PDB file of C-alpha atoms and ligand atoms in Angstrom:
ATOM      1  CA  MET E  71     -10.581 -19.709 -76.673  1.00 91.00           C
ATOM      2  CA  ALA E  72      -7.753 -19.601 -78.019  1.00 97.00           C
ATOM      3  CA  ARG E  73      -5.097 -16.924 -76.529  1.00 98.00           C
ATOM      4  CA  LYS E  74      -3.818 -14.127 -78.622  1.00 98.00           C
ATOM      5  CA  ILE E  75      -0.494 -13.246 -78.826  1.00 98.00           C
ATOM      6  CA  ILE E  76       2.069 -10.936 -80.643  1.00 99.00           C
ATOM      7  CA  ILE E  77       5.543 -12.538 -82.137  1.00 99.00           C
ATOM      8  CA  ASP E  78       8.091 -10.038 -81.635  1.00 99.00           C
ATOM      9  CA  THR E  79      11.133 -11.688 -83.335  1.00 98.00           C
ATOM     10  CA  ASP E  80      14.265 -10.963 -85.418  1.00 98.00           C
ATOM     11  CA  PRO E  81      14.915 -14.929 -87.334  1.00 97.00           C
ATOM     12  CA  GLY E  82      17.180 -16.414 -86.111  1.00 94.00           C
ATOM     13  CA  GLN E  83      16.756 -20.417 -86.545  1.00 95.00           C
ATOM     14  CA  ASP E  84      14.903 -20.475 -83.308  1.00 96.00           C
ATOM     15  CA  ASP E  85      12.928 -17.753 -83.733  1.00 98.00           C
ATOM     16  CA  ALA E  86      11.740 -19.968 -87.108  1.00 98.00           C
ATOM     17  CA  VAL E  87      11.095 -22.460 -85.320  1.00 98.00           C
ATOM     18  CA  ALA E  88       9.473 -21.018 -82.352  1.00 98.00           C
ATOM     19  CA  ILE E  89       6.910 -19.470 -84.731  1.00 98.00           C
ATOM     20  CA  LEU E  90       6.166 -22.602 -86.890  1.00 98.00           C
ATOM     21  CA  LEU E  91       5.287 -24.176 -83.321  1.00 98.00           C
ATOM     22  CA  ALA E  92       2.945 -21.307 -82.448  1.00 98.00           C
ATOM     23  CA  LEU E  93       1.184 -21.380 -86.032  1.00 98.00           C
ATOM     24  CA  ALA E  94       0.505 -25.070 -85.587  1.00 98.00           C
ATOM     25  CA  SER E  95      -0.963 -24.465 -82.170  1.00 98.00           C
ATOM     26  CA  ASN E  96      -4.674 -23.930 -82.027  1.00 98.00           C
ATOM     27  CA  GLU E  97      -4.287 -22.750 -78.231  1.00 98.00           C
ATOM     28  CA  LEU E  98      -3.231 -19.639 -79.642  1.00 98.00           C
ATOM     29  CA  GLU E  99      -4.024 -17.213 -81.998  1.00 98.00           C
ATOM     30  CA  VAL E 100      -1.154 -15.129 -83.618  1.00 98.00           C
ATOM     31  CA  LEU E 101      -2.633 -11.660 -84.122  1.00 98.00           C
ATOM     32  CA  GLY E 102       0.725 -10.798 -85.862  1.00 98.00           C
ATOM     33  CA  LEU E 103       4.846 -11.055 -86.190  1.00 98.00           C
ATOM     34  CA  THR E 104       6.955  -7.397 -85.622  1.00 98.00           C
ATOM     35  CA  ALA E 105       9.898  -8.118 -86.821  1.00 98.00           C
ATOM     36  CA  VAL E 106      13.172  -6.065 -85.074  1.00 98.00           C
ATOM     37  CA  ALA E 107      16.640  -6.090 -85.811  1.00 98.00           C
ATOM     38  CA  GLY E 108      18.803  -8.151 -83.941  1.00 98.00           C
ATOM     39  CA  ASN E 109      20.686 -11.722 -85.241  1.00 97.00           C
ATOM     40  CA  VAL E 110      20.683  -9.684 -88.681  1.00 97.00           C
ATOM     41  CA  PRO E 111      19.465  -6.284 -89.564  1.00 98.00           C
ATOM     42  CA  LEU E 112      15.666  -5.644 -90.238  1.00 98.00           C
ATOM     43  CA  PRO E 113      15.238  -6.369 -93.873  1.00 98.00           C
ATOM     44  CA  LEU E 114      16.179  -9.724 -93.075  1.00 98.00           C
ATOM     45  CA  THR E 115      14.416 -10.582 -90.084  1.00 98.00           C
ATOM     46  CA  GLU E 116      11.292  -8.857 -91.735  1.00 98.00           C
ATOM     47  CA  LEU E 117      11.772 -11.048 -94.561  1.00 98.00           C
ATOM     48  CA  ASN E 118      13.127 -14.101 -92.600  1.00 98.00           C
ATOM     49  CA  SER E 119       9.383 -13.770 -90.955  1.00 98.00           C
ATOM     50  CA  ARG E 120       7.309 -13.987 -94.327  1.00 98.00           C
ATOM     51  CA  LYS E 121       9.363 -16.699 -95.409  1.00 98.00           C
ATOM     52  CA  ILE E 122       8.709 -18.872 -92.558  1.00 98.00           C
ATOM     53  CA  CYS E 123       4.771 -17.910 -92.531  1.00 98.00           C
ATOM     54  CA  GLU E 124       4.771 -18.783 -96.109  1.00 98.00           C
ATOM     55  CA  LEU E 125       7.053 -22.116 -95.053  1.00 98.00           C
ATOM     56  CA  ALA E 126       4.016 -23.005 -92.662  1.00 98.00           C
ATOM     57  CA  GLY E 127       1.426 -22.634 -95.531  1.00 98.00           C
ATOM     58  CA  LYS E 128      -0.055 -19.418 -93.740  1.00 98.00           C
ATOM     59  CA  PRO E 129       0.956 -16.706 -95.628  1.00 98.00           C
ATOM     60  CA  GLU E 130      -2.128 -14.540 -94.458  1.00 98.00           C
ATOM     61  CA  THR E 131      -0.096 -14.298 -91.071  1.00 98.00           C
ATOM     62  CA  ARG E 132       0.283 -10.491 -90.965  1.00 98.00           C
ATOM     63  CA  VAL E 133       3.995  -9.313 -90.639  1.00 98.00           C
ATOM     64  CA  PHE E 134       5.151  -6.249 -89.596  1.00 98.00           C
ATOM     65  CA  ALA E 135       8.233  -4.328 -89.663  1.00 98.00           C
ATOM     66  CA  GLY E 136       9.592  -2.716 -86.623  1.00 98.00           C
ATOM     67  CA  CYS E 137      12.558  -1.061 -85.179  1.00 98.00           C
ATOM     68  CA  ALA E 138      16.121  -1.234 -86.790  1.00 98.00           C
ATOM     69  CA  ALA E 139      18.480  -0.184 -84.527  1.00 98.00           C
ATOM     70  CA  PRO E 140      18.500  -0.480 -80.504  1.00 98.00           C
ATOM     71  CA  LEU E 141      17.125   2.758 -78.609  1.00 98.00           C
ATOM     72  CA  SER E 142      20.615   4.037 -77.843  1.00 96.00           C
ATOM     73  CA  ARG E 143      23.364   1.910 -79.270  1.00 95.00           C
ATOM     74  CA  LYS E 144      24.922   0.411 -82.556  1.00 97.00           C
ATOM     75  CA  LEU E 145      23.206  -2.603 -83.650  1.00 97.00           C
ATOM     76  CA  VAL E 146      25.384  -5.733 -82.986  1.00 96.00           C
ATOM     77  CA  THR E 147      24.294  -8.582 -85.110  1.00 96.00           C
ATOM     78  CA  ALA E 148      24.673 -12.570 -85.014  1.00 92.00           C
ATOM     79  CA  GLU E 149      25.860 -13.753 -88.221  1.00 92.00           C
ATOM     80  CA  HIS E 150      28.320 -16.094 -86.430  1.00 90.00           C
ATOM     81  CA  VAL E 151      25.938 -18.007 -85.352  1.00 88.00           C
ATOM     82  CA  HIS E 152      23.044 -17.492 -87.600  1.00 88.00           C
ATOM     83  CA  GLY E 153      25.093 -17.180 -90.980  1.00 89.00           C
ATOM     84  CA  ARG E 154      24.700 -14.116 -93.117  1.00 91.00           C
ATOM     85  CA  THR E 155      20.954 -14.215 -93.984  1.00 93.00           C
ATOM     86  CA  GLY E 156      19.708 -14.808 -90.320  1.00 93.00           C
ATOM     87  CA  LEU E 157      17.985 -18.392 -91.747  1.00 95.00           C
ATOM     88  CA  ASP E 158      20.949 -20.664 -93.245  1.00 94.00           C
ATOM     89  CA  GLY E 159      20.018 -24.088 -93.222  1.00 92.00           C
ATOM     90  CA  PRO E 160      17.549 -24.868 -95.899  1.00 94.00           C
ATOM     91  CA  GLU E 161      16.663 -23.133 -98.907  1.00 92.00           C
ATOM     92  CA  LEU E 162      13.541 -21.285 -98.523  1.00 96.00           C
ATOM     93  CA  PRO E 163      11.900 -19.232-101.791  1.00 96.00           C
ATOM     94  CA  ASP E 164      11.530 -15.685-101.550  1.00 96.00           C
ATOM     95  CA  PRO E 165       7.802 -14.721-100.049  1.00 98.00           C
ATOM     96  CA  VAL E 166       5.309 -13.846-101.842  1.00 98.00           C
ATOM     97  CA  MET E 167       3.057 -12.962 -99.563  1.00 98.00           C
ATOM     98  CA  PRO E 168       3.329  -8.727 -98.612  1.00 98.00           C
ATOM     99  CA  LEU E 169       4.796  -6.939 -95.743  1.00 98.00           C
ATOM    100  CA  GLN E 170       2.178  -4.973 -93.993  1.00 98.00           C
ATOM    101  CA  ASP E 171       2.467  -1.081 -94.242  1.00 98.00           C
ATOM    102  CA  GLN E 172       2.110  -0.101 -90.638  1.00 98.00           C
ATOM    103  CA  HIS E 173       4.808   0.198 -88.513  1.00 98.00           C
ATOM    104  CA  GLY E 174       5.171  -2.859 -86.068  1.00 98.00           C
ATOM    105  CA  VAL E 175       5.241  -0.424 -82.972  1.00 98.00           C
ATOM    106  CA  ASP E 176       2.081   1.008 -84.086  1.00 98.00           C
ATOM    107  CA  PHE E 177       0.884  -2.019 -84.504  1.00 98.00           C
ATOM    108  CA  ILE E 178       1.469  -3.143 -80.948  1.00 98.00           C
ATOM    109  CA  ILE E 179       0.178  -0.056 -79.529  1.00 98.00           C
ATOM    110  CA  GLU E 180      -2.921  -0.331 -81.696  1.00 98.00           C
ATOM    111  CA  THR E 181      -3.648  -3.484 -80.878  1.00 98.00           C
ATOM    112  CA  LEU E 182      -3.088  -3.497 -77.297  1.00 98.00           C
ATOM    113  CA  ARG E 183      -5.553  -0.413 -77.607  1.00 98.00           C
ATOM    114  CA  SER E 184      -8.122  -1.815 -79.410  1.00 98.00           C
ATOM    115  CA  GLU E 185      -8.532  -5.536 -77.771  1.00 98.00           C
ATOM    116  CA  PRO E 186      -9.720  -6.216 -74.524  1.00 98.00           C
ATOM    117  CA  SER E 187      -7.843  -4.803 -71.686  1.00 98.00           C
ATOM    118  CA  LYS E 188      -5.321  -8.294 -70.367  1.00 98.00           C
ATOM    119  CA  THR E 189      -6.342 -10.550 -73.420  1.00 98.00           C
ATOM    120  CA  VAL E 190      -2.873 -10.136 -76.036  1.00 98.00           C
ATOM    121  CA  THR E 191       0.534 -11.839 -74.805  1.00 98.00           C
ATOM    122  CA  LEU E 192       3.329  -9.975 -76.128  1.00 99.00           C
ATOM    123  CA  CYS E 193       5.980 -12.973 -77.103  1.00 99.00           C
ATOM    124  CA  PRO E 194       9.707 -11.608 -77.249  1.00 98.00           C
ATOM    125  CA  LEU E 195      12.315 -13.703 -79.046  1.00 98.00           C
ATOM    126  CA  GLY E 196      14.592 -10.961 -80.150  1.00 98.00           C
ATOM    127  CA  PRO E 197      16.124  -7.573 -78.810  1.00 98.00           C
ATOM    128  CA  LEU E 198      13.322  -5.360 -76.627  1.00 98.00           C
ATOM    129  CA  THR E 199      13.569  -2.335 -78.356  1.00 98.00           C
ATOM    130  CA  ASN E 200       9.708  -2.695 -80.231  1.00 98.00           C
ATOM    131  CA  ILE E 201       8.251  -3.472 -76.682  1.00 99.00           C
ATOM    132  CA  ALA E 202      10.044  -0.542 -74.763  1.00 98.00           C
ATOM    133  CA  THR E 203       9.597   1.639 -77.421  1.00 98.00           C
ATOM    134  CA  ALA E 204       5.906   1.351 -77.604  1.00 98.00           C
ATOM    135  CA  PHE E 205       5.489   1.173 -74.035  1.00 98.00           C
ATOM    136  CA  ASN E 206       7.670   4.873 -73.942  1.00 98.00           C
ATOM    137  CA  ARG E 207       5.444   5.911 -77.355  1.00 98.00           C
ATOM    138  CA  ALA E 208       1.952   4.690 -75.297  1.00 98.00           C
ATOM    139  CA  PRO E 209       2.418   4.048 -71.349  1.00 98.00           C
ATOM    140  CA  ASP E 210      -1.241   3.309 -71.543  1.00 98.00           C
ATOM    141  CA  VAL E 211      -0.995   0.091 -73.323  1.00 98.00           C
ATOM    142  CA  VAL E 212       1.142  -1.435 -70.568  1.00 98.00           C
ATOM    143  CA  GLU E 213      -1.681  -2.153 -68.439  1.00 98.00           C
ATOM    144  CA  LYS E 214      -4.124  -3.761 -71.069  1.00 98.00           C
ATOM    145  CA  VAL E 215      -0.860  -6.409 -71.636  1.00 98.00           C
ATOM    146  CA  GLU E 216      -1.622  -9.402 -70.585  1.00 98.00           C
ATOM    147  CA  GLU E 217       1.238 -10.949 -70.003  1.00 98.00           C
ATOM    148  CA  ILE E 218       4.827 -10.867 -71.871  1.00 99.00           C
ATOM    149  CA  VAL E 219       6.838 -14.158 -72.203  1.00 99.00           C
ATOM    150  CA  LEU E 220      10.357 -13.076 -73.630  1.00 98.00           C
ATOM    151  CA  MET E 221      13.652 -15.269 -74.088  1.00 98.00           C
ATOM    152  CA  GLY E 222      16.170 -13.379 -72.625  1.00 98.00           C
ATOM    153  CA  GLY E 223      19.110 -13.276 -69.929  1.00 98.00           C
ATOM    154  CA  ALA E 224      20.916 -15.706 -67.516  1.00 98.00           C
ATOM    155  CA  TYR E 225      21.833 -15.772 -64.264  1.00 97.00           C
ATOM    156  CA  PHE E 226      23.600 -19.195 -63.614  1.00 97.00           C
ATOM    157  CA  GLU E 227      24.536 -19.442 -67.377  1.00 95.00           C
ATOM    158  CA  VAL E 228      25.962 -15.734 -67.233  1.00 92.00           C
ATOM    159  CA  GLY E 229      26.818 -14.435 -70.866  1.00 95.00           C
ATOM    160  CA  ASN E 230      26.887 -16.050 -74.624  1.00 95.00           C
ATOM    161  CA  ILE E 231      27.742 -13.000 -76.429  1.00 96.00           C
ATOM    162  CA  THR E 232      30.077 -11.631 -73.713  1.00 97.00           C
ATOM    163  CA  PRO E 233      31.145 -13.031 -70.556  1.00 97.00           C
ATOM    164  CA  ALA E 234      28.395 -11.458 -69.171  1.00 98.00           C
ATOM    165  CA  ALA E 235      25.460 -11.096 -70.662  1.00 98.00           C
ATOM    166  CA  GLU E 236      23.065 -12.781 -73.332  1.00 98.00           C
ATOM    167  CA  PHE E 237      22.595 -11.982 -76.311  1.00 98.00           C
ATOM    168  CA  ASN E 238      18.720 -10.325 -76.643  1.00 98.00           C
ATOM    169  CA  ILE E 239      19.453  -8.272 -73.745  1.00 98.00           C
ATOM    170  CA  TYR E 240      22.828  -7.099 -74.696  1.00 98.00           C
ATOM    171  CA  VAL E 241      21.557  -5.983 -78.072  1.00 98.00           C
ATOM    172  CA  ASP E 242      19.001  -3.221 -76.353  1.00 98.00           C
ATOM    173  CA  PRO E 243      19.902  -2.817 -72.607  1.00 98.00           C
ATOM    174  CA  GLN E 244      18.094   0.036 -72.605  1.00 98.00           C
ATOM    175  CA  ALA E 245      14.774  -1.194 -73.924  1.00 98.00           C
ATOM    176  CA  ALA E 246      15.306  -4.622 -71.518  1.00 98.00           C
ATOM    177  CA  ASP E 247      15.509  -1.876 -68.661  1.00 98.00           C
ATOM    178  CA  ILE E 248      12.233  -0.216 -69.598  1.00 98.00           C
ATOM    179  CA  VAL E 249      10.411  -3.240 -70.037  1.00 98.00           C
ATOM    180  CA  MET E 250      11.883  -4.828 -66.909  1.00 98.00           C
ATOM    181  CA  LYS E 251      10.828  -1.720 -65.264  1.00 98.00           C
ATOM    182  CA  SER E 252       7.395  -1.572 -66.752  1.00 98.00           C
ATOM    183  CA  GLY E 253       5.091  -3.252 -63.981  1.00 98.00           C
ATOM    184  CA  ALA E 254       3.775  -5.572 -66.768  1.00 98.00           C
ATOM    185  CA  LYS E 255       3.588  -9.293 -66.013  1.00 98.00           C
ATOM    186  CA  ILE E 256       6.748 -10.490 -67.044  1.00 98.00           C
ATOM    187  CA  THR E 257       7.823 -14.311 -67.717  1.00 99.00           C
ATOM    188  CA  ILE E 258      11.286 -14.700 -69.065  1.00 98.00           C
ATOM    189  CA  MET E 259      13.210 -17.846 -70.537  1.00 98.00           C
ATOM    190  CA  PRO E 260      16.432 -17.653 -69.855  1.00 98.00           C
ATOM    191  CA  LEU E 261      20.074 -19.393 -70.711  1.00 97.00           C
ATOM    192  CA  ASP E 262      19.435 -21.337 -68.010  1.00 98.00           C
ATOM    193  CA  VAL E 263      16.327 -22.738 -69.274  1.00 98.00           C
ATOM    194  CA  THR E 264      17.011 -22.981 -73.050  1.00 97.00           C
ATOM    195  CA  HIS E 265      20.576 -24.992 -72.646  1.00 95.00           C
ATOM    196  CA  LYS E 266      18.721 -27.511 -71.178  1.00 96.00           C
ATOM    197  CA  ALA E 267      16.760 -27.943 -74.426  1.00 95.00           C
ATOM    198  CA  LEU E 268      18.965 -29.333 -76.705  1.00 93.00           C
ATOM    199  CA  THR E 269      19.176 -30.824 -79.861  1.00 92.00           C
ATOM    200  CA  THR E 270      20.245 -34.602 -80.216  1.00 90.00           C
ATOM    201  CA  ARG E 271      20.809 -36.491 -83.302  1.00 89.00           C
ATOM    202  CA  ALA E 272      17.385 -38.384 -82.401  1.00 92.00           C
ATOM    203  CA  ARG E 273      15.341 -34.838 -82.079  1.00 94.00           C
ATOM    204  CA  ILE E 274      16.556 -33.665 -85.486  1.00 93.00           C
ATOM    205  CA  ASP E 275      16.033 -37.287 -86.909  1.00 94.00           C
ATOM    206  CA  ALA E 276      12.561 -36.862 -85.698  1.00 96.00           C
ATOM    207  CA  PHE E 277      11.690 -33.793 -87.973  1.00 97.00           C
ATOM    208  CA  ARG E 278      13.832 -35.054 -90.762  1.00 96.00           C
ATOM    209  CA  ALA E 279      11.434 -38.456 -90.918  1.00 97.00           C
ATOM    210  CA  MET E 280       8.431 -36.638 -90.926  1.00 97.00           C
ATOM    211  CA  ASN E 281       9.198 -35.952 -94.898  1.00 97.00           C
ATOM    212  CA  THR E 282       7.393 -32.429 -95.366  1.00 97.00           C
ATOM    213  CA  PRO E 283       8.381 -29.241 -96.123  1.00 97.00           C
ATOM    214  CA  VAL E 284       8.406 -27.927 -92.473  1.00 98.00           C
ATOM    215  CA  GLY E 285       9.651 -31.254 -91.025  1.00 98.00           C
ATOM    216  CA  THR E 286      12.803 -31.030 -93.384  1.00 97.00           C
ATOM    217  CA  ALA E 287      13.072 -27.122 -93.149  1.00 97.00           C
ATOM    218  CA  VAL E 288      13.485 -27.643 -89.251  1.00 97.00           C
ATOM    219  CA  ALA E 289      15.866 -30.450 -89.205  1.00 95.00           C
ATOM    220  CA  ASP E 290      17.713 -27.837 -92.294  1.00 94.00           C
ATOM    221  CA  PHE E 291      17.970 -25.169 -89.121  1.00 93.00           C
ATOM    222  CA  THR E 292      18.741 -27.171 -86.217  1.00 91.00           C
ATOM    223  CA  ASP E 293      21.440 -29.088 -87.947  1.00 88.00           C
ATOM    224  CA  PHE E 294      22.932 -25.672 -88.926  1.00 86.00           C
ATOM    225  CA  PHE E 295      22.389 -23.902 -85.669  1.00 80.00           C
ATOM    226  CA  GLU E 296      23.865 -26.973 -83.927  1.00 74.00           C
ATOM    227  CA  ARG E 297      27.480 -26.309 -85.401  1.00 73.00           C
ATOM    228  CA  PHE E 298      28.270 -23.730 -83.775  1.00 73.00           C
ATOM    229  CA  ASP E 299      26.852 -24.371 -79.690  1.00 73.00           C
ATOM    230  CA  MET E 300      28.452 -27.780 -80.279  1.00 75.00           C
ATOM    231  CA  ALA E 301      32.071 -26.540 -80.795  1.00 74.00           C
ATOM    232  CA  LYS E 302      31.638 -23.218 -78.230  1.00 73.00           C
ATOM    233  CA  TYR E 303      30.294 -25.750 -75.548  1.00 75.00           C
ATOM    234  CA  GLY E 304      31.332 -29.091 -76.755  1.00 75.00           C
ATOM    235  CA  SER E 305      27.735 -29.814 -75.992  1.00 73.00           C
ATOM    236  CA  GLU E 306      25.499 -32.623 -77.361  1.00 77.00           C
ATOM    237  CA  GLY E 307      23.457 -30.241 -79.746  1.00 83.00           C
ATOM    238  CA  ALA E 308      22.283 -26.909 -79.773  1.00 86.00           C
ATOM    239  CA  PRO E 309      19.638 -24.968 -77.579  1.00 92.00           C
ATOM    240  CA  LEU E 310      16.280 -23.961 -78.681  1.00 95.00           C
ATOM    241  CA  HIS E 311      16.212 -21.007 -77.253  1.00 97.00           C
ATOM    242  CA  ASP E 312      12.748 -19.191 -78.606  1.00 98.00           C
ATOM    243  CA  PRO E 313      10.652 -22.260 -79.228  1.00 98.00           C
ATOM    244  CA  CYS E 314      10.394 -22.551 -75.292  1.00 98.00           C
ATOM    245  CA  VAL E 315       8.416 -18.934 -75.279  1.00 98.00           C
ATOM    246  CA  ILE E 316       6.002 -20.403 -77.197  1.00 98.00           C
ATOM    247  CA  ALA E 317       6.150 -24.225 -75.611  1.00 98.00           C
ATOM    248  CA  TYR E 318       5.415 -22.460 -72.225  1.00 98.00           C
ATOM    249  CA  LEU E 319       2.212 -20.999 -73.592  1.00 98.00           C
ATOM    250  CA  ILE E 320       0.615 -24.210 -74.412  1.00 98.00           C
ATOM    251  CA  ARG E 321       2.169 -26.044 -71.723  1.00 98.00           C
ATOM    252  CA  PRO E 322       3.406 -24.006 -68.619  1.00 98.00           C
ATOM    253  CA  GLU E 323       4.195 -27.237 -66.191  1.00 98.00           C
ATOM    254  CA  LEU E 324       7.170 -28.347 -68.530  1.00 98.00           C
ATOM    255  CA  PHE E 325       9.028 -25.050 -66.962  1.00 98.00           C
ATOM    256  CA  THR E 326       9.656 -24.186 -63.268  1.00 98.00           C
ATOM    257  CA  GLY E 327      10.986 -20.763 -61.633  1.00 98.00           C
ATOM    258  CA  ARG E 328      11.033 -18.222 -59.193  1.00 98.00           C
ATOM    259  CA  HIS E 329       8.990 -14.955 -58.920  1.00 98.00           C
ATOM    260  CA  ILE E 330      12.145 -12.895 -57.917  1.00 98.00           C
ATOM    261  CA  ASN E 331      13.922  -9.558 -59.189  1.00 98.00           C
ATOM    262  CA  VAL E 332      15.630  -9.162 -62.040  1.00 98.00           C
ATOM    263  CA  GLU E 333      17.564  -5.905 -63.213  1.00 98.00           C
ATOM    264  CA  ILE E 334      19.401  -4.725 -66.294  1.00 98.00           C
ATOM    265  CA  GLU E 335      23.089  -3.782 -65.981  1.00 98.00           C
ATOM    266  CA  THR E 336      22.670  -0.522 -68.080  1.00 98.00           C
ATOM    267  CA  MET E 337      25.904   1.316 -67.019  1.00 96.00           C
ATOM    268  CA  SER E 338      28.932  -0.708 -66.833  1.00 97.00           C
ATOM    269  CA  GLU E 339      30.927  -1.553 -70.348  1.00 94.00           C
ATOM    270  CA  LEU E 340      32.241  -4.759 -68.579  1.00 97.00           C
ATOM    271  CA  THR E 341      28.942  -6.574 -67.731  1.00 98.00           C
ATOM    272  CA  LEU E 342      26.405  -4.527 -70.424  1.00 98.00           C
ATOM    273  CA  GLY E 343      23.208  -6.184 -70.498  1.00 98.00           C
ATOM    274  CA  MET E 344      23.599  -8.514 -67.378  1.00 98.00           C
ATOM    275  CA  THR E 345      20.279  -9.769 -66.368  1.00 98.00           C
ATOM    276  CA  VAL E 346      21.154  -9.112 -62.560  1.00 98.00           C
ATOM    277  CA  ALA E 347      18.614 -12.262 -60.713  1.00 98.00           C
ATOM    278  CA  ASP E 348      17.934 -12.524 -57.088  1.00 98.00           C
ATOM    279  CA  TRP E 349      17.849 -15.713 -57.412  1.00 98.00           C
ATOM    280  CA  TRP E 350      18.829 -16.125 -54.019  1.00 98.00           C
ATOM    281  CA  GLY E 351      16.652 -13.669 -52.240  1.00 97.00           C
ATOM    282  CA  VAL E 352      19.446 -12.113 -51.106  1.00 98.00           C
ATOM    283  CA  THR E 353      18.106  -8.302 -51.481  1.00 98.00           C
ATOM    284  CA  ASP E 354      15.072  -6.599 -50.698  1.00 97.00           C
ATOM    285  CA  ARG E 355      13.833  -5.402 -54.168  1.00 98.00           C
ATOM    286  CA  ALA E 356      10.492  -6.236 -55.228  1.00 98.00           C
ATOM    287  CA  PRO E 357       9.966  -9.246 -57.852  1.00 98.00           C
ATOM    288  CA  ASN E 358       8.724  -8.223 -61.130  1.00 98.00           C
ATOM    289  CA  ALA E 359       9.109 -11.016 -63.217  1.00 98.00           C
ATOM    290  CA  THR E 360       8.969 -15.063 -63.198  1.00 98.00           C
ATOM    291  CA  PHE E 361      12.628 -16.244 -64.189  1.00 98.00           C
ATOM    292  CA  MET E 362      12.115 -19.780 -65.360  1.00 98.00           C
ATOM    293  CA  GLY E 363      14.526 -22.522 -64.052  1.00 98.00           C
ATOM    294  CA  ASP E 364      14.059 -25.511 -65.662  1.00 98.00           C
ATOM    295  CA  ILE E 365      12.905 -27.065 -68.293  1.00 98.00           C
ATOM    296  CA  ASP E 366      11.450 -31.123 -68.693  1.00 98.00           C
ATOM    297  CA  ALA E 367      13.292 -31.098 -72.355  1.00 97.00           C
ATOM    298  CA  GLU E 368      11.730 -34.677 -73.380  1.00 97.00           C
ATOM    299  CA  GLY E 369       7.954 -33.105 -72.709  1.00 98.00           C
ATOM    300  CA  PHE E 370       9.574 -30.234 -74.660  1.00 98.00           C
ATOM    301  CA  TYR E 371      10.701 -31.990 -77.682  1.00 98.00           C
ATOM    302  CA  ASP E 372       7.758 -34.186 -77.656  1.00 98.00           C
ATOM    303  CA  LEU E 373       5.221 -31.396 -77.875  1.00 98.00           C
ATOM    304  CA  LEU E 374       7.985 -30.050 -80.904  1.00 98.00           C
ATOM    305  CA  ILE E 375       7.454 -32.658 -82.890  1.00 97.00           C
ATOM    306  CA  GLU E 376       3.595 -33.445 -82.279  1.00 98.00           C
ATOM    307  CA  ARG E 377       3.079 -29.674 -83.676  1.00 98.00           C
ATOM    308  CA  ILE E 378       5.703 -29.597 -86.618  1.00 98.00           C
ATOM    309  CA  ALA E 379       4.224 -32.727 -87.445  1.00 98.00           C
ATOM    310  CA  ARG E 380       0.914 -30.609 -87.938  1.00 97.00           C
ATOM    311  CA  LEU E 381       2.092 -28.301 -90.500  1.00 96.00           C
TER     312      LEU E 381
HETATM  313  C1  BDR I 263      18.881 -15.480 -78.294  1.00 59.48           C
HETATM  314  O1  BDR I 263      19.878 -14.698 -79.345  1.00 59.48           O
HETATM  315  C2  BDR I 263      19.517 -15.248 -80.521  1.00 59.48           C
HETATM  316  O2  BDR I 263      20.495 -15.773 -81.079  1.00 59.48           O
HETATM  317  C3  BDR I 263      18.678 -16.888 -80.448  1.00 59.48           C
HETATM  318  O3  BDR I 263      17.148 -16.180 -81.707  1.00 59.48           O
HETATM  319  C4  BDR I 263      18.025 -16.413 -79.306  1.00 59.48           C
HETATM  320  O4  BDR I 263      16.624 -15.123 -79.143  1.00 59.48           O
HETATM  321  C5  BDR I 263      20.131 -16.406 -77.137  1.00 59.48           C
HETATM  322  O5  BDR I 263      20.839 -15.782 -77.131  1.00 59.48           O
HETATM  323 CA1   CA I 264      15.609 -14.825 -81.745  1.00 59.48          CA
END
């Protein structure tokens, strides 16, 4: 039976590749996409979510708009990485498929209440505002979650938006704190993993060589996305952060990590949004998450290329 997931997202080229990977994979049943403000403001992330579903040839996928701003901070966006639209690179047509009327947070709550307990996995690929709002508003749904597999944080790699913090956590540290303390089963794909999932010329060429609209779009996404990280890190390519979440659901054996305590810094101006991960077990704080540390990047790209070719 396919595993039921809700993708909570702020597309984002790497979010787009994650969504395409999920929609191409019959191990997964995408119950819906909930958009959140993050890389770009909410009107763009919900629009981009629908563009991606249509690109995948899956216009029946339900897309909901969630929260437009973090719980208690002003929104910080990342046009410097993703471009003005959040999805710069390919020219994608304006979507015809509708946005659902229901608020994304209500959809998350209703789905967790109506599906059998522990059969729905949440896949946050952006700031955790929608998930934390759902947990605040309906604490009963927390124990119904099968697992939360999220992209966010860093330990050895430290920060990408500030010297100390990764973008998704930094944008809404209060939300991340609520999720980390919720008691739900949590698996984290931090920068420590995603910075090893780098595009290379050969990998981008493999997408382009598919000669399909989706293959070409993925090559254009990754070509665009690459520029920023190559200039910043001097790396061979760009990290495909968010697809790591979906790949984990399909091929967990590609990843290794540790079940440890992870806390979020919510007070300090200097280190706001830092994921304080007890990787070395130097405290007696109880483990609350599986924090991944390594990835089989070859296996990851083999999976991605095989699945994107299906669309
Ligand atoms: C995360 O931030 C966003 O820019 C990406 O989409 C990813 O989810 C990486 O820090
Ligand atoms: Ca994202």
